[in-house]
mmCIF file of C-alpha atoms and ligand atoms in Angstrom:
data_model
loop_
_atom_site.group_PDB
_atom_site.id
_atom_site.type_symbol
_atom_site.label_atom_id
_atom_site.label_comp_id
_atom_site.label_asym_id
_atom_site.label_seq_id
_atom_site.Cartn_x
_atom_site.Cartn_y
_atom_site.Cartn_z
ATOM 1 C CA MET A 28 0.331 0.212 -0.033
ATOM 2 C CA SER A 29 0.701 3.950 -0.646
ATOM 3 C CA ASP A 30 2.687 5.446 2.156
ATOM 4 C CA LYS A 31 0.130 8.965 0.055
ATOM 5 C CA PRO A 32 -3.283 7.394 0.930
ATOM 6 C CA PHE A 33 -6.525 8.767 -0.970
ATOM 7 C CA ARG A 34 -7.748 11.791 0.378
ATOM 8 C CA GLY A 35 -10.972 12.047 -1.327
ATOM 9 C CA LEU A 36 -14.754 10.333 -1.229
ATOM 10 C CA ILE A 37 -16.069 7.888 -3.627
ATOM 11 C CA LEU A 38 -19.667 9.451 -5.358
ATOM 12 C CA PRO A 39 -22.238 7.769 -7.598
ATOM 13 C CA LEU A 40 -21.354 9.709 -11.091
ATOM 14 C CA ALA A 41 -23.125 13.337 -11.310
ATOM 15 C CA LYS A 42 -23.125 15.789 -14.033
ATOM 16 C CA GLN A 43 -21.148 17.656 -12.067
ATOM 17 C CA HIS A 44 -17.807 15.180 -12.967
ATOM 18 C CA ASP A 45 -15.425 15.531 -15.493
ATOM 19 C CA ARG A 46 -16.067 11.970 -18.506
ATOM 20 C CA ARG A 47 -13.011 13.401 -20.778
ATOM 21 C CA ASP A 48 -10.195 13.685 -19.018
ATOM 22 C CA PHE A 49 -10.231 10.131 -17.992
ATOM 23 C CA SER A 50 -7.220 7.777 -19.428
ATOM 24 C CA CYS A 51 -6.762 4.592 -16.872
ATOM 25 C CA GLY A 52 -4.303 2.764 -20.270
ATOM 26 C CA ASN A 53 -7.405 1.011 -21.159
ATOM 27 C CA GLU A 54 -9.375 3.034 -24.002
ATOM 28 C CA ASN A 55 -12.483 -0.021 -23.603
ATOM 29 C CA LEU A 56 -12.689 1.777 -20.123
ATOM 30 C CA ASP A 57 -12.063 5.376 -20.527
ATOM 31 C CA ARG A 58 -14.340 4.856 -23.661
ATOM 32 C CA TYR A 59 -16.775 3.364 -20.843
ATOM 33 C CA LEU A 60 -16.516 6.246 -19.323
ATOM 34 C CA ARG A 61 -16.835 8.978 -21.077
ATOM 35 C CA GLU A 62 -19.533 8.171 -24.237
ATOM 36 C CA LEU A 63 -21.399 5.016 -22.039
ATOM 37 C CA ALA A 64 -21.271 5.680 -18.128
ATOM 38 C CA TRP A 65 -23.910 8.515 -18.327
ATOM 39 C CA GLN A 66 -25.971 6.845 -20.149
ATOM 40 C CA ASP A 67 -26.305 2.973 -18.292
ATOM 41 C CA ALA A 68 -27.370 5.340 -14.741
ATOM 42 C CA ARG A 69 -29.940 6.917 -16.464
ATOM 43 C CA ARG A 70 -31.771 3.493 -17.176
ATOM 44 C CA ARG A 71 -30.210 1.797 -14.515
ATOM 45 C CA VAL A 72 -27.807 -0.450 -16.357
ATOM 46 C CA ALA A 73 -24.739 0.193 -14.248
ATOM 47 C CA ALA A 74 -24.630 2.052 -10.929
ATOM 48 C CA PRO A 75 -21.414 3.906 -12.190
ATOM 49 C CA PHE A 76 -19.705 5.233 -8.713
ATOM 50 C CA VAL A 77 -16.441 8.204 -8.955
ATOM 51 C CA ALA A 78 -13.671 8.835 -6.267
ATOM 52 C CA VAL A 79 -12.444 12.482 -6.721
ATOM 53 C CA SER A 80 -9.739 14.176 -4.518
ATOM 54 C CA ASP A 81 -10.946 16.918 -1.892
ATOM 55 C CA ALA A 82 -8.751 19.370 -4.284
ATOM 56 C CA ASP A 83 -10.816 18.434 -7.279
ATOM 57 C CA SER A 84 -14.499 17.689 -7.028
ATOM 58 C CA THR A 85 -14.631 17.496 -10.074
ATOM 59 C CA LYS A 86 -11.566 15.991 -12.247
ATOM 60 C CA ILE A 87 -13.019 11.973 -12.010
ATOM 61 C CA ARG A 88 -9.233 9.762 -10.327
ATOM 62 C CA GLY A 89 -10.892 5.953 -10.342
ATOM 63 C CA TYR A 90 -14.628 4.843 -10.833
ATOM 64 C CA TYR A 91 -16.309 1.243 -10.648
ATOM 65 C CA THR A 92 -19.872 0.067 -11.932
ATOM 66 C CA LEU A 93 -21.990 -2.250 -9.648
ATOM 67 C CA SER A 94 -25.298 -3.758 -11.651
ATOM 68 C CA SER A 95 -27.604 -6.618 -10.326
ATOM 69 C CA TYR A 96 -26.104 -9.979 -12.169
ATOM 70 C CA SER A 97 -26.923 -13.869 -12.257
ATOM 71 C CA VAL A 98 -25.113 -16.616 -12.046
ATOM 72 C CA ASN A 99 -25.678 -20.088 -13.605
ATOM 73 C CA ALA A 100 -25.197 -22.240 -10.259
ATOM 74 C CA GLY A 101 -23.654 -24.828 -13.458
ATOM 75 C CA GLU A 102 -20.320 -22.214 -13.525
ATOM 76 C CA LEU A 103 -19.419 -22.076 -9.749
ATOM 77 C CA PRO A 104 -17.144 -24.717 -8.507
ATOM 78 C CA ASP A 105 -18.534 -27.324 -6.306
ATOM 79 C CA LYS A 106 -17.808 -25.917 -2.412
ATOM 80 C CA LEU A 107 -19.357 -22.486 -3.059
ATOM 81 C CA ALA A 108 -22.670 -24.934 -5.053
ATOM 82 C CA LYS A 109 -22.771 -27.600 -2.626
ATOM 83 C CA ARG A 110 -23.325 -24.887 0.601
ATOM 84 C CA LEU A 111 -26.144 -22.756 -1.833
ATOM 85 C CA PRO A 112 -30.224 -24.617 -2.628
ATOM 86 C CA ALA A 113 -30.230 -26.114 -5.931
ATOM 87 C CA TYR A 114 -31.527 -23.504 -7.192
ATOM 88 C CA PRO A 115 -30.482 -22.647 -11.715
ATOM 89 C CA ARG A 116 -29.735 -19.207 -11.136
ATOM 90 C CA ILE A 117 -27.540 -17.137 -7.758
ATOM 91 C CA PRO A 118 -28.156 -13.501 -7.266
ATOM 92 C CA SER A 119 -24.649 -11.624 -7.272
ATOM 93 C CA THR A 120 -24.325 -8.322 -7.335
ATOM 94 C CA LEU A 121 -21.071 -7.946 -10.945
ATOM 95 C CA LEU A 122 -18.249 -5.223 -10.300
ATOM 96 C CA GLY A 123 -18.786 -4.381 -13.756
ATOM 97 C CA ARG A 124 -15.382 -1.856 -14.677
ATOM 98 C CA LEU A 125 -12.864 -0.672 -11.560
ATOM 99 C CA ALA A 126 -10.586 1.880 -13.235
ATOM 100 C CA VAL A 127 -7.855 3.950 -11.441
ATOM 101 C CA ASP A 128 -6.152 6.688 -14.618
ATOM 102 C CA LEU A 129 -2.842 6.343 -15.013
ATOM 103 C CA ARG A 130 -1.470 9.475 -13.218
ATOM 104 C CA HIS A 131 -2.946 7.892 -9.952
ATOM 105 C CA GLN A 132 -1.755 3.815 -10.134
ATOM 106 C CA ARG A 133 0.288 2.660 -7.718
ATOM 107 C CA GLN A 134 -0.723 4.433 -5.038
ATOM 108 C CA GLY A 135 -3.606 2.901 -3.437
ATOM 109 C CA LEU A 136 -7.197 4.393 -5.180
ATOM 110 C CA GLY A 137 -6.785 0.278 -6.807
ATOM 111 C CA GLU A 138 -7.580 -0.803 -3.116
ATOM 112 C CA PHE A 139 -9.627 2.194 -1.798
ATOM 113 C CA LEU A 140 -12.642 1.089 -4.877
ATOM 114 C CA ILE A 141 -12.165 -2.180 -4.616
ATOM 115 C CA MET A 142 -13.629 -1.702 -0.558
ATOM 116 C CA ASP A 143 -15.402 0.903 -1.407
ATOM 117 C CA ALA A 144 -17.286 -1.929 -3.171
ATOM 118 C CA LEU A 145 -17.037 -4.893 -1.598
ATOM 119 C CA GLN A 146 -18.645 -3.225 1.173
ATOM 120 C CA ARG A 147 -21.554 -1.041 -1.013
ATOM 121 C CA ALA A 148 -22.145 -4.321 -1.778
ATOM 122 C CA LEU A 149 -23.043 -5.732 1.445
ATOM 123 C CA LYS A 150 -24.919 -3.141 2.139
ATOM 124 C CA GLN A 151 -26.847 -3.197 0.229
ATOM 125 C CA SER A 152 -27.384 -7.826 -0.237
ATOM 126 C CA SER A 153 -29.560 -7.400 2.670
ATOM 127 C CA GLN A 154 -32.453 -5.437 1.162
ATOM 128 C CA ILE A 155 -31.295 -7.178 -2.101
ATOM 129 C CA ALA A 156 -30.210 -10.744 -2.103
ATOM 130 C CA ALA A 157 -26.773 -11.228 -3.351
ATOM 131 C CA VAL A 158 -24.405 -14.395 -2.998
ATOM 132 C CA ALA A 159 -21.264 -13.695 -4.339
ATOM 133 C CA VAL A 160 -19.778 -10.090 -5.953
ATOM 134 C CA VAL A 161 -18.594 -11.493 -9.426
ATOM 135 C CA VAL A 162 -15.913 -9.640 -11.465
ATOM 136 C CA ASP A 163 -15.434 -10.294 -15.450
ATOM 137 C CA ALA A 164 -11.218 -9.088 -15.350
ATOM 138 C CA ILE A 165 -10.798 -7.818 -19.115
ATOM 139 C CA ASP A 166 -7.140 -9.270 -19.108
ATOM 140 C CA GLU A 167 -4.958 -11.420 -17.145
ATOM 141 C CA GLN A 168 -3.064 -8.052 -14.824
ATOM 142 C CA ALA A 169 -7.171 -7.200 -14.193
ATOM 143 C CA ALA A 170 -8.033 -10.886 -12.945
ATOM 144 C CA ARG A 171 -4.291 -10.638 -10.883
ATOM 145 C CA PHE A 172 -5.375 -7.556 -9.551
ATOM 146 C CA TYR A 173 -8.458 -8.878 -8.533
ATOM 147 C CA GLN A 174 -6.983 -12.646 -6.917
ATOM 148 C CA HIS A 175 -4.887 -10.210 -4.883
ATOM 149 C CA PHE A 176 -7.812 -9.280 -3.224
ATOM 150 C CA ASP A 177 -8.814 -13.442 -3.074
ATOM 151 C CA PHE A 178 -11.310 -13.515 -5.660
ATOM 152 C CA LEU A 179 -11.049 -16.870 -6.889
ATOM 153 C CA SER A 180 -12.210 -17.963 -10.711
ATOM 154 C CA LEU A 181 -14.717 -19.761 -11.670
ATOM 155 C CA PRO A 182 -13.472 -22.956 -12.395
ATOM 156 C CA ASP A 183 -14.013 -22.660 -16.772
ATOM 157 C CA ARG A 184 -14.096 -19.257 -17.181
ATOM 158 C CA PRO A 185 -10.580 -17.888 -15.607
ATOM 159 C CA ASN A 186 -11.212 -13.907 -16.202
ATOM 160 C CA ARG A 187 -14.768 -14.810 -14.550
ATOM 161 C CA LEU A 188 -14.155 -14.336 -10.721
ATOM 162 C CA PHE A 189 -16.392 -14.232 -7.675
ATOM 163 C CA LEU A 190 -15.185 -13.307 -4.069
ATOM 164 C CA PRO A 191 -18.222 -15.492 -1.594
ATOM 165 C CA MET A 192 -20.486 -12.033 0.305
ATOM 166 C CA SER A 193 -19.359 -14.012 3.327
ATOM 167 C CA ASP A 194 -16.908 -13.302 2.954
ATOM 168 C CA ILE A 195 -16.824 -9.684 2.508
ATOM 169 C CA SER A 196 -18.409 -9.851 5.196
ATOM 170 C CA ASP A 197 -15.913 -11.442 7.768
ATOM 171 C CA LEU A 198 -13.720 -8.393 5.507
ATOM 172 C CA PHE A 199 -15.484 -5.568 7.753
ATOM 173 C CA LYS A 200 -17.087 -6.802 10.180
HETATM 174 C C1 COA B 20 -5.920 -2.561 -11.903
HETATM 175 C C2 COA B 20 -6.286 -0.949 -11.108
HETATM 176 C C3 COA B 20 -7.415 -0.976 -11.344
HETATM 177 C C4 COA B 20 -5.612 -0.401 -10.278
HETATM 178 O O1 COA B 20 -5.475 0.292 -9.279
HETATM 179 P P1 COA B 20 -3.853 0.715 -8.521
HETATM 180 O O2 COA B 20 -4.107 1.718 -7.493
HETATM 181 O O3 COA B 20 -2.468 0.998 -9.326
HETATM 182 O O4 COA B 20 -4.161 -0.550 -7.381
HETATM 183 P P2 COA B 20 -2.828 -0.030 -6.413
HETATM 184 O O5 COA B 20 -2.148 0.841 -5.987
HETATM 185 O O6 COA B 20 -4.088 0.502 -4.997
HETATM 186 O O7 COA B 20 -2.211 -1.594 -5.539
HETATM 187 C C5 COA B 20 -4.203 -2.450 -4.439
HETATM 188 C C6 COA B 20 -2.703 -3.542 -5.511
HETATM 189 O O8 COA B 20 -3.119 -4.340 -6.392
HETATM 190 C C7 COA B 20 -1.356 -4.910 -5.911
HETATM 191 N N1 COA B 20 -1.532 -4.438 -7.928
HETATM 192 C C8 COA B 20 -2.247 -3.885 -8.248
HETATM 193 N N2 COA B 20 -2.252 -3.855 -9.861
HETATM 194 C C9 COA B 20 -1.945 -5.444 -9.610
HETATM 195 C C10 COA B 20 -1.483 -6.147 -11.568
HETATM 196 N N3 COA B 20 -1.587 -5.683 -12.464
HETATM 197 N N4 COA B 20 -2.084 -7.039 -10.880
HETATM 198 C C11 COA B 20 -1.514 -8.027 -9.416
HETATM 199 N N5 COA B 20 -1.630 -7.423 -8.674
HETATM 200 C C12 COA B 20 -1.749 -5.481 -9.041
HETATM 201 C C13 COA B 20 -0.518 -3.672 -6.157
HETATM 202 O O9 COA B 20 0.741 -3.766 -5.801
HETATM 203 C C14 COA B 20 -0.717 -3.080 -4.446
HETATM 204 O O10 COA B 20 -0.816 -4.380 -3.555
HETATM 205 P P3 COA B 20 -0.181 -4.389 -2.760
HETATM 206 O O11 COA B 20 -1.001 -3.163 -1.331
HETATM 207 O O12 COA B 20 0.249 -5.989 -1.520
HETATM 208 O O13 COA B 20 1.659 -3.527 -2.511
HETATM 209 C C15 COA B 20 -5.090 -0.133 -12.302
HETATM 210 O O14 COA B 20 -3.605 0.024 -12.972
HETATM 211 C C16 COA B 20 -5.939 0.003 -13.849
HETATM 212 O O15 COA B 20 -7.329 0.947 -13.769
HETATM 213 N N6 COA B 20 -5.536 -0.223 -14.593
HETATM 214 C C17 COA B 20 -5.886 -0.346 -16.696
HETATM 215 C C18 COA B 20 -7.807 -0.660 -16.724
HETATM 216 C C19 COA B 20 -8.308 -2.047 -15.521
HETATM 217 O O16 COA B 20 -7.699 -3.461 -15.517
HETATM 218 N N7 COA B 20 -8.687 -2.479 -14.935
HETATM 219 C C20 COA B 20 -9.555 -3.415 -13.725
HETATM 220 C C21 COA B 20 -9.578 -4.415 -14.521
HETATM 221 S S1 COA B 20 -12.101 -4.148 -15.268
#
């Protein structure tokens, strides 16, 4: 972890946030923020959250999105599936995207964002149930980032990873 902790807030994406200047090194994630995130929020397809610093509350330093989701029970590892009822689809929360601006990477903001997303998902799960948080890593490097936080790959889809809500609950005890 960086010895310079992030000083700022994580907020739902709003009009005053400047989406044009964000650059994380992955064009798809940049374009999503620029062109689609606002519409997704309006249509309630995804809920985007942005990290802004105390110094400049319009510049986006990082973002993530959350959505309701369900996974095929057959995709889950046996160990987890055995603890669940035999429903064909299992409710979960999708952490659809997560990115940090290049100018602020490797300073602990990715961790700050992921912890905020997990805590938010945990809190929501007492009202809208979710068994796990699921992520689709865009590449192997992204998968390694999630593995760093104990996410596990689905047996047949290594770039789709999940973290059981019970583990997330333990994390915030
Ligand atoms: C992946 C990304 C979000 C990491 O953000 P960051 O702010 O640089 O990460 P942090 O500084 O918070 O690092 C947190 C921890 O994860 C580790 N980490 C960071 N990137 C990593 C990677 N690619 N692989 C493995 N571990 C990684 C760090 O070493 C750190 O561990 P430590 O606390 O033990 O030192 C950022 O590099 C990014 O936006 N990349 C482009 C988009 C992307 O790949 N998004 C993720 C999937 S959609």
